[in-house]
Amino acid sequence: RFPQVLSLVIPTQLQRVTQRALHRLFHTRSCLFVALHVALQAAVFGEYTWEVFVYCWELQFHLLPLLLPYLLLAGNLGCFLLCSRANPGAVTKSNAASLVKVYAYDGVLFQRGLVCPTCTVEKPARSKHCSVCRTCVHRFDHHCVWVNNCIGACNAGVFLLYLLSLTATAAAVAAVTAAFLLQVLLLSDVTHGTYLDAQGQERPVEIAFLVQHLFLTFPRIVFMLGFVILLTLVLGGYCCFSLYLALTNQTTNEWCKSRRSGGSPHVPSWPQDRPLAYKNIYSKGIWRNLKEIFNPPTVLDRKKK
């Protein structure tokens, strides 16, 4: 019986340790993802500088395309620092009364009169308590582990610029690297060559053969190219989603809650047999929505309107 009991205890303890590690990783302030972010950028640009840039310079590429990734990287690091160190829009006892007047309550996702049990302040519309930062954030979007900060009303515009610059940086590195490998193939004239297959028959080279040839010749460059292409596709998709939210004046939190079945509490004055229908009341048109991301409204702005 002892081996059976031991086999049951060990997975349980392992599960608890795993849960604690994941909770510590994603639900507490940590610089681990920031360090990983910097390490990945350092690895990519180290390989780009010492191999791609040098080879392209020897092949007499134009200087501007070669320097473009560095310029984009500088802008991305600037946006990263601003986004990670900025106050996302913390709701405190001193500003809660004024922030309540900025956005109207829609009665579906955001109810008037709710008090945050942790911060003990009235929750303004479009706000949410972040368990990681341990504060309520005005116009809460999400908590980003990569910048180690919440994304809220005060840094949403910088975060959007951070995403765009990061995507553009990865795309620029991928474009220059792909141009270099293509130039190598053209200069080596391997595209017009032939090879012997397993049956000993002579065949013209195919794309798979060219990729294998490049990987054997420049393994680290080809691996880096595959990584930055994948990164560009993933970041590009997320950028499109973030732009959609910005142009429609939505947050990630609101988008998720509006699609979650039974995610919003029932209003007492609403008939029990009629489901609540969510409607985005914060959209003011594409240009005004985009302007609001970079210049969040204040109480005075709303009074003027």
PDB file of C-alpha atoms in Angstrom:
ATOM      1  CA  ARG A   1       0.000   0.000   0.000  1.00  0.00           C
ATOM      2  CA  PHE A   2       2.866   2.388   0.694  1.00  0.00           C
ATOM      3  CA  PRO A   3       3.948   2.648  -3.003  1.00  0.00           C
ATOM      4  CA  GLN A   4       0.334   3.321  -3.985  1.00  0.00           C
ATOM      5  CA  VAL A   5      -0.024   6.059  -1.369  1.00  0.00           C
ATOM      6  CA  LEU A   6       3.336   7.511  -2.394  1.00  0.00           C
ATOM      7  CA  SER A   7       2.295   7.578  -6.042  1.00  0.00           C
ATOM      8  CA  LEU A   8      -0.798   9.565  -5.077  1.00  0.00           C
ATOM      9  CA  VAL A   9       1.021  11.985  -2.759  1.00  0.00           C
ATOM     10  CA  ILE A  10       3.852  12.901  -5.145  1.00  0.00           C
ATOM     11  CA  PRO A  11       1.583  14.039  -8.055  1.00  0.00           C
ATOM     12  CA  THR A  12      -0.508  16.057  -5.575  1.00  0.00           C
ATOM     13  CA  GLN A  13       2.564  17.803  -4.189  1.00  0.00           C
ATOM     14  CA  LEU A  14       3.900  18.357  -7.696  1.00  0.00           C
ATOM     15  CA  GLN A  15       0.573  19.873  -8.720  1.00  0.00           C
ATOM     16  CA  ARG A  16       0.638  22.225  -5.735  1.00  0.00           C
ATOM     17  CA  VAL A  17       4.197  23.299  -6.473  1.00  0.00           C
ATOM     18  CA  THR A  18       3.281  23.897 -10.115  1.00  0.00           C
ATOM     19  CA  GLN A  19       0.233  25.940  -9.157  1.00  0.00           C
ATOM     20  CA  ARG A  20       2.267  28.042  -6.731  1.00  0.00           C
ATOM     21  CA  ALA A  21       4.965  28.612  -9.340  1.00  0.00           C
ATOM     22  CA  LEU A  22       2.418  29.658 -11.981  1.00  0.00           C
ATOM     23  CA  HIS A  23       0.636  31.917  -9.500  1.00  0.00           C
ATOM     24  CA  ARG A  24       3.926  33.526  -8.512  1.00  0.00           C
ATOM     25  CA  LEU A  25       4.870  33.918 -12.165  1.00  0.00           C
ATOM     26  CA  PHE A  26       1.655  35.439 -13.507  1.00  0.00           C
ATOM     27  CA  HIS A  27      -0.082  36.929 -10.463  1.00  0.00           C
ATOM     28  CA  THR A  28       2.742  38.834  -8.786  1.00  0.00           C
ATOM     29  CA  ARG A  29       4.978  41.666  -9.964  1.00  0.00           C
ATOM     30  CA  SER A  30       8.034  40.053 -11.520  1.00  0.00           C
ATOM     31  CA  CYS A  31      10.873  41.207 -13.768  1.00  0.00           C
ATOM     32  CA  LEU A  32      11.336  37.724 -15.237  1.00  0.00           C
ATOM     33  CA  PHE A  33       9.444  38.446 -18.448  1.00  0.00           C
ATOM     34  CA  VAL A  34      11.176  41.821 -18.767  1.00  0.00           C
ATOM     35  CA  ALA A  35      14.542  40.082 -18.548  1.00  0.00           C
ATOM     36  CA  LEU A  36      13.391  37.470 -21.069  1.00  0.00           C
ATOM     37  CA  HIS A  37      12.179  40.253 -23.363  1.00  0.00           C
ATOM     38  CA  VAL A  38      15.552  42.014 -23.211  1.00  0.00           C
ATOM     39  CA  ALA A  39      17.454  38.725 -23.650  1.00  0.00           C
ATOM     40  CA  LEU A  40      15.519  37.831 -26.809  1.00  0.00           C
ATOM     41  CA  GLN A  41      16.103  41.268 -28.302  1.00  0.00           C
ATOM     42  CA  ALA A  42      19.793  41.094 -27.408  1.00  0.00           C
ATOM     43  CA  ALA A  43      20.134  37.656 -29.010  1.00  0.00           C
ATOM     44  CA  VAL A  44      18.370  38.699 -32.216  1.00  0.00           C
ATOM     45  CA  PHE A  45      20.262  41.958 -32.628  1.00  0.00           C
ATOM     46  CA  GLY A  46      23.537  40.333 -31.653  1.00  0.00           C
ATOM     47  CA  GLU A  47      23.149  37.827 -34.480  1.00  0.00           C
ATOM     48  CA  TYR A  48      21.880  40.550 -36.820  1.00  0.00           C
ATOM     49  CA  THR A  49      24.840  42.818 -36.059  1.00  0.00           C
ATOM     50  CA  TRP A  50      27.703  40.339 -36.131  1.00  0.00           C
ATOM     51  CA  GLU A  51      26.592  38.353 -39.163  1.00  0.00           C
ATOM     52  CA  VAL A  52      23.760  39.848 -41.227  1.00  0.00           C
ATOM     53  CA  PHE A  53      24.876  43.474 -40.992  1.00  0.00           C
ATOM     54  CA  VAL A  54      28.535  42.617 -41.731  1.00  0.00           C
ATOM     55  CA  TYR A  55      27.694  40.361 -44.670  1.00  0.00           C
ATOM     56  CA  CYS A  56      25.243  42.900 -46.115  1.00  0.00           C
ATOM     57  CA  TRP A  57      27.847  45.650 -45.774  1.00  0.00           C
ATOM     58  CA  GLU A  58      30.326  43.515 -47.698  1.00  0.00           C
ATOM     59  CA  LEU A  59      27.684  42.923 -50.372  1.00  0.00           C
ATOM     60  CA  GLN A  60      27.242  46.723 -50.621  1.00  0.00           C
ATOM     61  CA  PHE A  61      23.658  46.953 -49.385  1.00  0.00           C
ATOM     62  CA  HIS A  62      22.279  50.460 -48.896  1.00  0.00           C
ATOM     63  CA  LEU A  63      23.022  51.766 -45.408  1.00  0.00           C
ATOM     64  CA  LEU A  64      19.512  53.026 -44.592  1.00  0.00           C
ATOM     65  CA  PRO A  65      17.770  49.611 -44.733  1.00  0.00           C
ATOM     66  CA  LEU A  66      20.562  48.159 -42.604  1.00  0.00           C
ATOM     67  CA  LEU A  67      20.165  50.881 -39.949  1.00  0.00           C
ATOM     68  CA  LEU A  68      16.359  50.855 -39.966  1.00  0.00           C
ATOM     69  CA  PRO A  69      16.057  47.968 -37.429  1.00  0.00           C
ATOM     70  CA  TYR A  70      18.280  49.890 -34.991  1.00  0.00           C
ATOM     71  CA  LEU A  71      16.190  53.050 -35.336  1.00  0.00           C
ATOM     72  CA  LEU A  72      13.000  51.079 -34.751  1.00  0.00           C
ATOM     73  CA  LEU A  73      14.618  49.332 -31.778  1.00  0.00           C
ATOM     74  CA  ALA A  74      15.494  52.684 -30.200  1.00  0.00           C
ATOM     75  CA  GLY A  75      11.900  53.859 -30.554  1.00  0.00           C
ATOM     76  CA  ASN A  76      10.609  50.554 -29.190  1.00  0.00           C
ATOM     77  CA  LEU A  77      12.863  50.726 -26.123  1.00  0.00           C
ATOM     78  CA  GLY A  78      11.694  54.284 -25.488  1.00  0.00           C
ATOM     79  CA  CYS A  79       8.042  53.222 -25.629  1.00  0.00           C
ATOM     80  CA  PHE A  80       8.846  50.218 -23.437  1.00  0.00           C
ATOM     81  CA  LEU A  81      10.392  52.391 -20.721  1.00  0.00           C
ATOM     82  CA  LEU A  82       7.508  54.879 -20.814  1.00  0.00           C
ATOM     83  CA  CYS A  83       4.900  52.131 -20.729  1.00  0.00           C
ATOM     84  CA  SER A  84       6.518  50.133 -17.939  1.00  0.00           C
ATOM     85  CA  ARG A  85       7.277  53.091 -15.670  1.00  0.00           C
ATOM     86  CA  ALA A  86       4.133  55.165 -16.268  1.00  0.00           C
ATOM     87  CA  ASN A  87       1.188  55.293 -13.902  1.00  0.00           C
ATOM     88  CA  PRO A  88      -1.537  53.384 -15.792  1.00  0.00           C
ATOM     89  CA  GLY A  89      -4.261  55.396 -14.080  1.00  0.00           C
ATOM     90  CA  ALA A  90      -4.503  54.135 -10.527  1.00  0.00           C
ATOM     91  CA  VAL A  91      -7.796  54.871  -8.772  1.00  0.00           C
ATOM     92  CA  THR A  92      -7.164  56.210  -5.291  1.00  0.00           C
ATOM     93  CA  LYS A  93      -9.324  57.697  -2.568  1.00  0.00           C
ATOM     94  CA  SER A  94      -8.183  61.174  -3.588  1.00  0.00           C
ATOM     95  CA  ASN A  95      -9.157  60.917  -7.286  1.00  0.00           C
ATOM     96  CA  ALA A  96     -11.968  58.341  -7.229  1.00  0.00           C
ATOM     97  CA  ALA A  97     -14.714  60.976  -6.959  1.00  0.00           C
ATOM     98  CA  SER A  98     -13.463  62.819 -10.037  1.00  0.00           C
ATOM     99  CA  LEU A  99     -12.812  59.672 -12.095  1.00  0.00           C
ATOM    100  CA  VAL A 100     -16.373  58.486 -11.497  1.00  0.00           C
ATOM    101  CA  LYS A 101     -17.548  61.466 -13.561  1.00  0.00           C
ATOM    102  CA  VAL A 102     -15.348  60.747 -16.602  1.00  0.00           C
ATOM    103  CA  TYR A 103     -17.265  57.812 -18.118  1.00  0.00           C
ATOM    104  CA  ALA A 104     -20.947  56.969 -17.897  1.00  0.00           C
ATOM    105  CA  TYR A 105     -22.081  53.605 -16.515  1.00  0.00           C
ATOM    106  CA  ASP A 106     -23.569  51.352 -19.208  1.00  0.00           C
ATOM    107  CA  GLY A 107     -25.625  49.345 -16.705  1.00  0.00           C
ATOM    108  CA  VAL A 108     -24.410  46.034 -18.152  1.00  0.00           C
ATOM    109  CA  LEU A 109     -20.669  45.688 -17.707  1.00  0.00           C
ATOM    110  CA  PHE A 110     -20.332  48.561 -15.238  1.00  0.00           C
ATOM    111  CA  GLN A 111     -22.799  49.299 -12.463  1.00  0.00           C
ATOM    112  CA  ARG A 112     -23.065  52.498 -10.467  1.00  0.00           C
ATOM    113  CA  GLY A 113     -22.364  52.391  -6.751  1.00  0.00           C
ATOM    114  CA  LEU A 114     -20.096  49.329  -6.653  1.00  0.00           C
ATOM    115  CA  VAL A 115     -17.229  49.573  -4.167  1.00  0.00           C
ATOM    116  CA  CYS A 116     -13.937  47.724  -4.589  1.00  0.00           C
ATOM    117  CA  PRO A 117     -13.608  45.483  -1.498  1.00  0.00           C
ATOM    118  CA  THR A 118      -9.799  45.737  -1.607  1.00  0.00           C
ATOM    119  CA  CYS A 119      -9.298  49.448  -2.292  1.00  0.00           C
ATOM    120  CA  THR A 120     -12.543  50.492  -0.523  1.00  0.00           C
ATOM    121  CA  VAL A 121     -13.300  53.125  -3.174  1.00  0.00           C
ATOM    122  CA  GLU A 122     -16.218  53.478  -5.557  1.00  0.00           C
ATOM    123  CA  LYS A 123     -15.310  51.858  -8.867  1.00  0.00           C
ATOM    124  CA  PRO A 124     -15.490  54.264 -11.833  1.00  0.00           C
ATOM    125  CA  ALA A 125     -16.959  52.991 -15.073  1.00  0.00           C
ATOM    126  CA  ARG A 126     -14.449  51.038 -17.205  1.00  0.00           C
ATOM    127  CA  SER A 127     -12.191  50.405 -14.196  1.00  0.00           C
ATOM    128  CA  LYS A 128     -11.092  47.093 -12.710  1.00  0.00           C
ATOM    129  CA  HIS A 129      -9.044  45.960  -9.752  1.00  0.00           C
ATOM    130  CA  CYS A 130      -5.731  44.388 -10.754  1.00  0.00           C
ATOM    131  CA  SER A 131      -4.699  41.660  -8.331  1.00  0.00           C
ATOM    132  CA  VAL A 132      -1.099  41.868  -9.562  1.00  0.00           C
ATOM    133  CA  CYS A 133      -0.630  45.618  -9.059  1.00  0.00           C
ATOM    134  CA  ARG A 134      -3.066  45.549  -6.111  1.00  0.00           C
ATOM    135  CA  THR A 135      -4.907  48.653  -7.200  1.00  0.00           C
ATOM    136  CA  CYS A 136      -7.916  49.665  -9.274  1.00  0.00           C
ATOM    137  CA  VAL A 137      -6.980  50.965 -12.717  1.00  0.00           C
ATOM    138  CA  HIS A 138      -9.052  53.506 -14.641  1.00  0.00           C
ATOM    139  CA  ARG A 139     -10.063  52.294 -18.118  1.00  0.00           C
ATOM    140  CA  PHE A 140      -8.379  48.987 -17.348  1.00  0.00           C
ATOM    141  CA  ASP A 141      -7.283  47.026 -20.412  1.00  0.00           C
ATOM    142  CA  HIS A 142      -5.106  44.199 -19.079  1.00  0.00           C
ATOM    143  CA  HIS A 143      -1.997  43.504 -17.038  1.00  0.00           C
ATOM    144  CA  CYS A 144       0.978  42.968 -19.357  1.00  0.00           C
ATOM    145  CA  VAL A 145       3.720  40.752 -17.943  1.00  0.00           C
ATOM    146  CA  TRP A 146       6.116  41.821 -20.715  1.00  0.00           C
ATOM    147  CA  VAL A 147       6.178  45.431 -19.519  1.00  0.00           C
ATOM    148  CA  ASN A 148       5.507  44.451 -15.880  1.00  0.00           C
ATOM    149  CA  ASN A 149       2.710  46.981 -15.593  1.00  0.00           C
ATOM    150  CA  CYS A 150      -1.019  47.434 -16.093  1.00  0.00           C
ATOM    151  CA  ILE A 151      -2.339  48.982 -19.277  1.00  0.00           C
ATOM    152  CA  GLY A 152      -4.862  51.670 -18.442  1.00  0.00           C
ATOM    153  CA  ALA A 153      -6.064  55.123 -19.404  1.00  0.00           C
ATOM    154  CA  CYS A 154      -2.699  56.850 -18.934  1.00  0.00           C
ATOM    155  CA  ASN A 155      -0.429  54.475 -20.861  1.00  0.00           C
ATOM    156  CA  ALA A 156      -2.719  52.815 -23.437  1.00  0.00           C
ATOM    157  CA  GLY A 157      -1.417  55.060 -26.227  1.00  0.00           C
ATOM    158  CA  VAL A 158       2.213  54.348 -25.408  1.00  0.00           C
ATOM    159  CA  PHE A 159       1.455  50.624 -25.242  1.00  0.00           C
ATOM    160  CA  LEU A 160      -0.083  50.760 -28.722  1.00  0.00           C
ATOM    161  CA  LEU A 161       3.044  52.507 -30.028  1.00  0.00           C
ATOM    162  CA  TYR A 162       5.150  49.887 -28.253  1.00  0.00           C
ATOM    163  CA  LEU A 163       3.308  47.087 -30.056  1.00  0.00           C
ATOM    164  CA  LEU A 164       3.540  48.795 -33.434  1.00  0.00           C
ATOM    165  CA  SER A 165       7.250  49.554 -33.061  1.00  0.00           C
ATOM    166  CA  LEU A 166       8.004  46.020 -31.858  1.00  0.00           C
ATOM    167  CA  THR A 167       6.178  44.527 -34.837  1.00  0.00           C
ATOM    168  CA  ALA A 168       7.925  46.904 -37.225  1.00  0.00           C
ATOM    169  CA  THR A 169      11.306  46.050 -35.687  1.00  0.00           C
ATOM    170  CA  ALA A 170      10.787  42.313 -36.140  1.00  0.00           C
ATOM    171  CA  ALA A 171       9.518  42.845 -39.694  1.00  0.00           C
ATOM    172  CA  ALA A 172      12.526  45.029 -40.589  1.00  0.00           C
ATOM    173  CA  VAL A 173      15.002  42.445 -39.269  1.00  0.00           C
ATOM    174  CA  ALA A 174      13.170  39.700 -41.168  1.00  0.00           C
ATOM    175  CA  ALA A 175      13.144  41.720 -44.404  1.00  0.00           C
ATOM    176  CA  VAL A 176      16.860  42.563 -44.306  1.00  0.00           C
ATOM    177  CA  THR A 177      17.799  38.977 -43.375  1.00  0.00           C
ATOM    178  CA  ALA A 178      15.621  37.502 -46.118  1.00  0.00           C
ATOM    179  CA  ALA A 179      17.107  39.950 -48.650  1.00  0.00           C
ATOM    180  CA  PHE A 180      20.614  38.884 -47.622  1.00  0.00           C
ATOM    181  CA  LEU A 181      19.858  35.153 -47.987  1.00  0.00           C
ATOM    182  CA  LEU A 182      18.193  35.759 -51.348  1.00  0.00           C
ATOM    183  CA  GLN A 183      21.225  37.709 -52.523  1.00  0.00           C
ATOM    184  CA  VAL A 184      23.475  34.828 -51.441  1.00  0.00           C
ATOM    185  CA  LEU A 185      21.419  32.378 -53.492  1.00  0.00           C
ATOM    186  CA  LEU A 186      21.526  34.624 -56.537  1.00  0.00           C
ATOM    187  CA  LEU A 187      25.277  35.173 -56.316  1.00  0.00           C
ATOM    188  CA  SER A 188      26.022  31.487 -55.795  1.00  0.00           C
ATOM    189  CA  ASP A 189      23.861  30.545 -58.796  1.00  0.00           C
ATOM    190  CA  VAL A 190      22.627  27.531 -56.859  1.00  0.00           C
ATOM    191  CA  THR A 191      19.073  28.127 -58.029  1.00  0.00           C
ATOM    192  CA  HIS A 192      20.002  26.897 -61.517  1.00  0.00           C
ATOM    193  CA  GLY A 193      21.833  23.815 -60.295  1.00  0.00           C
ATOM    194  CA  THR A 194      20.792  20.182 -60.012  1.00  0.00           C
ATOM    195  CA  TYR A 195      21.157  17.405 -57.443  1.00  0.00           C
ATOM    196  CA  LEU A 196      20.945  13.596 -57.311  1.00  0.00           C
ATOM    197  CA  ASP A 197      17.994  12.166 -55.396  1.00  0.00           C
ATOM    198  CA  ALA A 198      17.962   8.875 -53.440  1.00  0.00           C
ATOM    199  CA  GLN A 199      17.392   6.903 -56.663  1.00  0.00           C
ATOM    200  CA  GLY A 200      20.400   8.538 -58.327  1.00  0.00           C
ATOM    201  CA  GLN A 201      18.309  10.618 -60.723  1.00  0.00           C
ATOM    202  CA  GLU A 202      19.330  14.185 -61.514  1.00  0.00           C
ATOM    203  CA  ARG A 203      16.698  16.744 -60.502  1.00  0.00           C
ATOM    204  CA  PRO A 204      16.564  20.555 -60.531  1.00  0.00           C
ATOM    205  CA  VAL A 205      16.843  22.177 -57.093  1.00  0.00           C
ATOM    206  CA  GLU A 206      13.606  22.887 -55.237  1.00  0.00           C
ATOM    207  CA  ILE A 207      12.667  25.230 -52.433  1.00  0.00           C
ATOM    208  CA  ALA A 208      13.218  22.545 -49.790  1.00  0.00           C
ATOM    209  CA  PHE A 209      16.729  21.944 -51.143  1.00  0.00           C
ATOM    210  CA  LEU A 210      17.493  25.691 -51.091  1.00  0.00           C
ATOM    211  CA  VAL A 211      16.274  26.026 -47.505  1.00  0.00           C
ATOM    212  CA  GLN A 212      18.372  23.039 -46.476  1.00  0.00           C
ATOM    213  CA  HIS A 213      21.391  24.503 -48.273  1.00  0.00           C
ATOM    214  CA  LEU A 214      20.976  27.849 -46.490  1.00  0.00           C
ATOM    215  CA  PHE A 215      20.457  26.163 -43.135  1.00  0.00           C
ATOM    216  CA  LEU A 216      23.668  24.156 -43.521  1.00  0.00           C
ATOM    217  CA  THR A 217      25.584  27.260 -44.637  1.00  0.00           C
ATOM    218  CA  PHE A 218      24.090  29.852 -42.229  1.00  0.00           C
ATOM    219  CA  PRO A 219      22.305  27.842 -39.497  1.00  0.00           C
ATOM    220  CA  ARG A 220      22.021  30.652 -36.934  1.00  0.00           C
ATOM    221  CA  ILE A 221      20.843  33.215 -39.481  1.00  0.00           C
ATOM    222  CA  VAL A 222      18.155  30.882 -40.860  1.00  0.00           C
ATOM    223  CA  PHE A 223      17.005  30.017 -37.331  1.00  0.00           C
ATOM    224  CA  MET A 224      16.839  33.714 -36.444  1.00  0.00           C
ATOM    225  CA  LEU A 225      14.888  34.446 -39.625  1.00  0.00           C
ATOM    226  CA  GLY A 226      12.310  31.790 -38.803  1.00  0.00           C
ATOM    227  CA  PHE A 227      11.952  33.170 -35.271  1.00  0.00           C
ATOM    228  CA  VAL A 228      11.465  36.805 -36.327  1.00  0.00           C
ATOM    229  CA  ILE A 229       9.010  35.802 -39.082  1.00  0.00           C
ATOM    230  CA  LEU A 230       6.923  33.896 -36.528  1.00  0.00           C
ATOM    231  CA  LEU A 231       7.217  36.815 -34.118  1.00  0.00           C
ATOM    232  CA  THR A 232       6.110  39.264 -36.823  1.00  0.00           C
ATOM    233  CA  LEU A 233       3.011  37.185 -37.596  1.00  0.00           C
ATOM    234  CA  VAL A 234       2.040  36.822 -33.935  1.00  0.00           C
ATOM    235  CA  LEU A 235       2.661  40.477 -33.115  1.00  0.00           C
ATOM    236  CA  GLY A 236       0.951  41.572 -36.326  1.00  0.00           C
ATOM    237  CA  GLY A 237      -2.201  39.707 -35.365  1.00  0.00           C
ATOM    238  CA  TYR A 238      -2.151  41.193 -31.879  1.00  0.00           C
ATOM    239  CA  CYS A 239      -1.540  44.669 -33.315  1.00  0.00           C
ATOM    240  CA  CYS A 240      -4.583  44.312 -35.576  1.00  0.00           C
ATOM    241  CA  PHE A 241      -6.680  43.300 -32.572  1.00  0.00           C
ATOM    242  CA  SER A 242      -5.354  46.222 -30.492  1.00  0.00           C
ATOM    243  CA  LEU A 243      -6.033  48.660 -33.329  1.00  0.00           C
ATOM    244  CA  TYR A 244      -9.576  47.309 -33.635  1.00  0.00           C
ATOM    245  CA  LEU A 245     -10.119  47.900 -29.912  1.00  0.00           C
ATOM    246  CA  ALA A 246      -8.655  51.417 -30.159  1.00  0.00           C
ATOM    247  CA  LEU A 247     -10.748  52.393 -33.187  1.00  0.00           C
ATOM    248  CA  THR A 248     -13.941  51.109 -31.532  1.00  0.00           C
ATOM    249  CA  ASN A 249     -13.051  52.521 -28.083  1.00  0.00           C
ATOM    250  CA  GLN A 250     -13.018  49.202 -26.292  1.00  0.00           C
ATOM    251  CA  THR A 251     -10.614  47.612 -23.848  1.00  0.00           C
ATOM    252  CA  THR A 252      -9.513  43.997 -23.740  1.00  0.00           C
ATOM    253  CA  ASN A 253     -11.340  43.620 -20.441  1.00  0.00           C
ATOM    254  CA  GLU A 254     -14.586  44.974 -21.931  1.00  0.00           C
ATOM    255  CA  TRP A 255     -14.242  42.860 -25.082  1.00  0.00           C
ATOM    256  CA  CYS A 256     -13.824  39.682 -23.025  1.00  0.00           C
ATOM    257  CA  LYS A 257     -16.600  40.501 -20.560  1.00  0.00           C
ATOM    258  CA  SER A 258     -19.077  41.357 -23.318  1.00  0.00           C
ATOM    259  CA  ARG A 259     -18.571  37.901 -24.858  1.00  0.00           C
ATOM    260  CA  ARG A 260     -18.552  35.932 -21.642  1.00  0.00           C
ATOM    261  CA  SER A 261     -21.939  34.309 -21.024  1.00  0.00           C
ATOM    262  CA  GLY A 262     -23.339  35.383 -17.692  1.00  0.00           C
ATOM    263  CA  GLY A 263     -20.318  37.576 -17.100  1.00  0.00           C
ATOM    264  CA  SER A 264     -22.246  40.650 -15.955  1.00  0.00           C
ATOM    265  CA  PRO A 265     -24.453  40.914 -12.870  1.00  0.00           C
ATOM    266  CA  HIS A 266     -28.197  41.322 -13.256  1.00  0.00           C
ATOM    267  CA  VAL A 267     -29.625  44.768 -12.701  1.00  0.00           C
ATOM    268  CA  PRO A 268     -32.447  44.703 -10.118  1.00  0.00           C
ATOM    269  CA  SER A 269     -34.614  47.099 -12.145  1.00  0.00           C
ATOM    270  CA  TRP A 270     -34.297  44.958 -15.277  1.00  0.00           C
ATOM    271  CA  PRO A 271     -36.997  42.308 -15.888  1.00  0.00           C
ATOM    272  CA  GLN A 272     -35.810  38.840 -14.923  1.00  0.00           C
ATOM    273  CA  ASP A 273     -37.063  37.228 -18.137  1.00  0.00           C
ATOM    274  CA  ARG A 274     -35.211  39.672 -20.436  1.00  0.00           C
ATOM    275  CA  PRO A 275     -31.457  39.158 -20.928  1.00  0.00           C
ATOM    276  CA  LEU A 276     -29.169  42.146 -20.754  1.00  0.00           C
ATOM    277  CA  ALA A 277     -28.015  43.288 -24.198  1.00  0.00           C
ATOM    278  CA  TYR A 278     -24.563  44.834 -24.252  1.00  0.00           C
ATOM    279  CA  LYS A 279     -23.980  47.911 -26.396  1.00  0.00           C
ATOM    280  CA  ASN A 280     -20.752  49.868 -26.586  1.00  0.00           C
ATOM    281  CA  ILE A 281     -21.746  53.359 -25.450  1.00  0.00           C
ATOM    282  CA  TYR A 282     -18.193  54.698 -25.407  1.00  0.00           C
ATOM    283  CA  SER A 283     -17.501  54.735 -29.152  1.00  0.00           C
ATOM    284  CA  LYS A 284     -17.474  58.265 -30.608  1.00  0.00           C
ATOM    285  CA  GLY A 285     -16.242  57.587 -34.122  1.00  0.00           C
ATOM    286  CA  ILE A 286     -12.927  56.314 -35.421  1.00  0.00           C
ATOM    287  CA  TRP A 287     -10.857  59.498 -35.146  1.00  0.00           C
ATOM    288  CA  ARG A 288     -12.222  60.598 -31.774  1.00  0.00           C
ATOM    289  CA  ASN A 289     -11.745  57.085 -30.434  1.00  0.00           C
ATOM    290  CA  LEU A 290      -8.134  57.049 -31.591  1.00  0.00           C
ATOM    291  CA  LYS A 291      -7.561  60.514 -30.147  1.00  0.00           C
ATOM    292  CA  GLU A 292      -8.914  59.358 -26.794  1.00  0.00           C
ATOM    293  CA  ILE A 293      -6.263  56.636 -26.607  1.00  0.00           C
ATOM    294  CA  PHE A 294      -3.453  59.205 -26.703  1.00  0.00           C
ATOM    295  CA  ASN A 295      -5.318  61.985 -24.875  1.00  0.00           C
ATOM    296  CA  PRO A 296      -7.600  60.395 -22.256  1.00  0.00           C
ATOM    297  CA  PRO A 297     -10.610  62.511 -21.298  1.00  0.00           C
ATOM    298  CA  THR A 298     -10.855  64.319 -17.975  1.00  0.00           C
ATOM    299  CA  VAL A 299     -13.797  65.583 -15.972  1.00  0.00           C
ATOM    300  CA  LEU A 300     -13.382  69.060 -17.476  1.00  0.00           C
ATOM    301  CA  ASP A 301     -13.487  67.632 -21.016  1.00  0.00           C
ATOM    302  CA  ARG A 302     -16.779  65.902 -20.310  1.00  0.00           C
ATOM    303  CA  LYS A 303     -18.301  69.024 -18.772  1.00  0.00           C
ATOM    304  CA  LYS A 304     -17.376  71.044 -21.848  1.00  0.00           C
ATOM    305  CA  LYS A 305     -19.119  68.493 -24.100  1.00  0.00           C
TER     306      LYS A 305
END
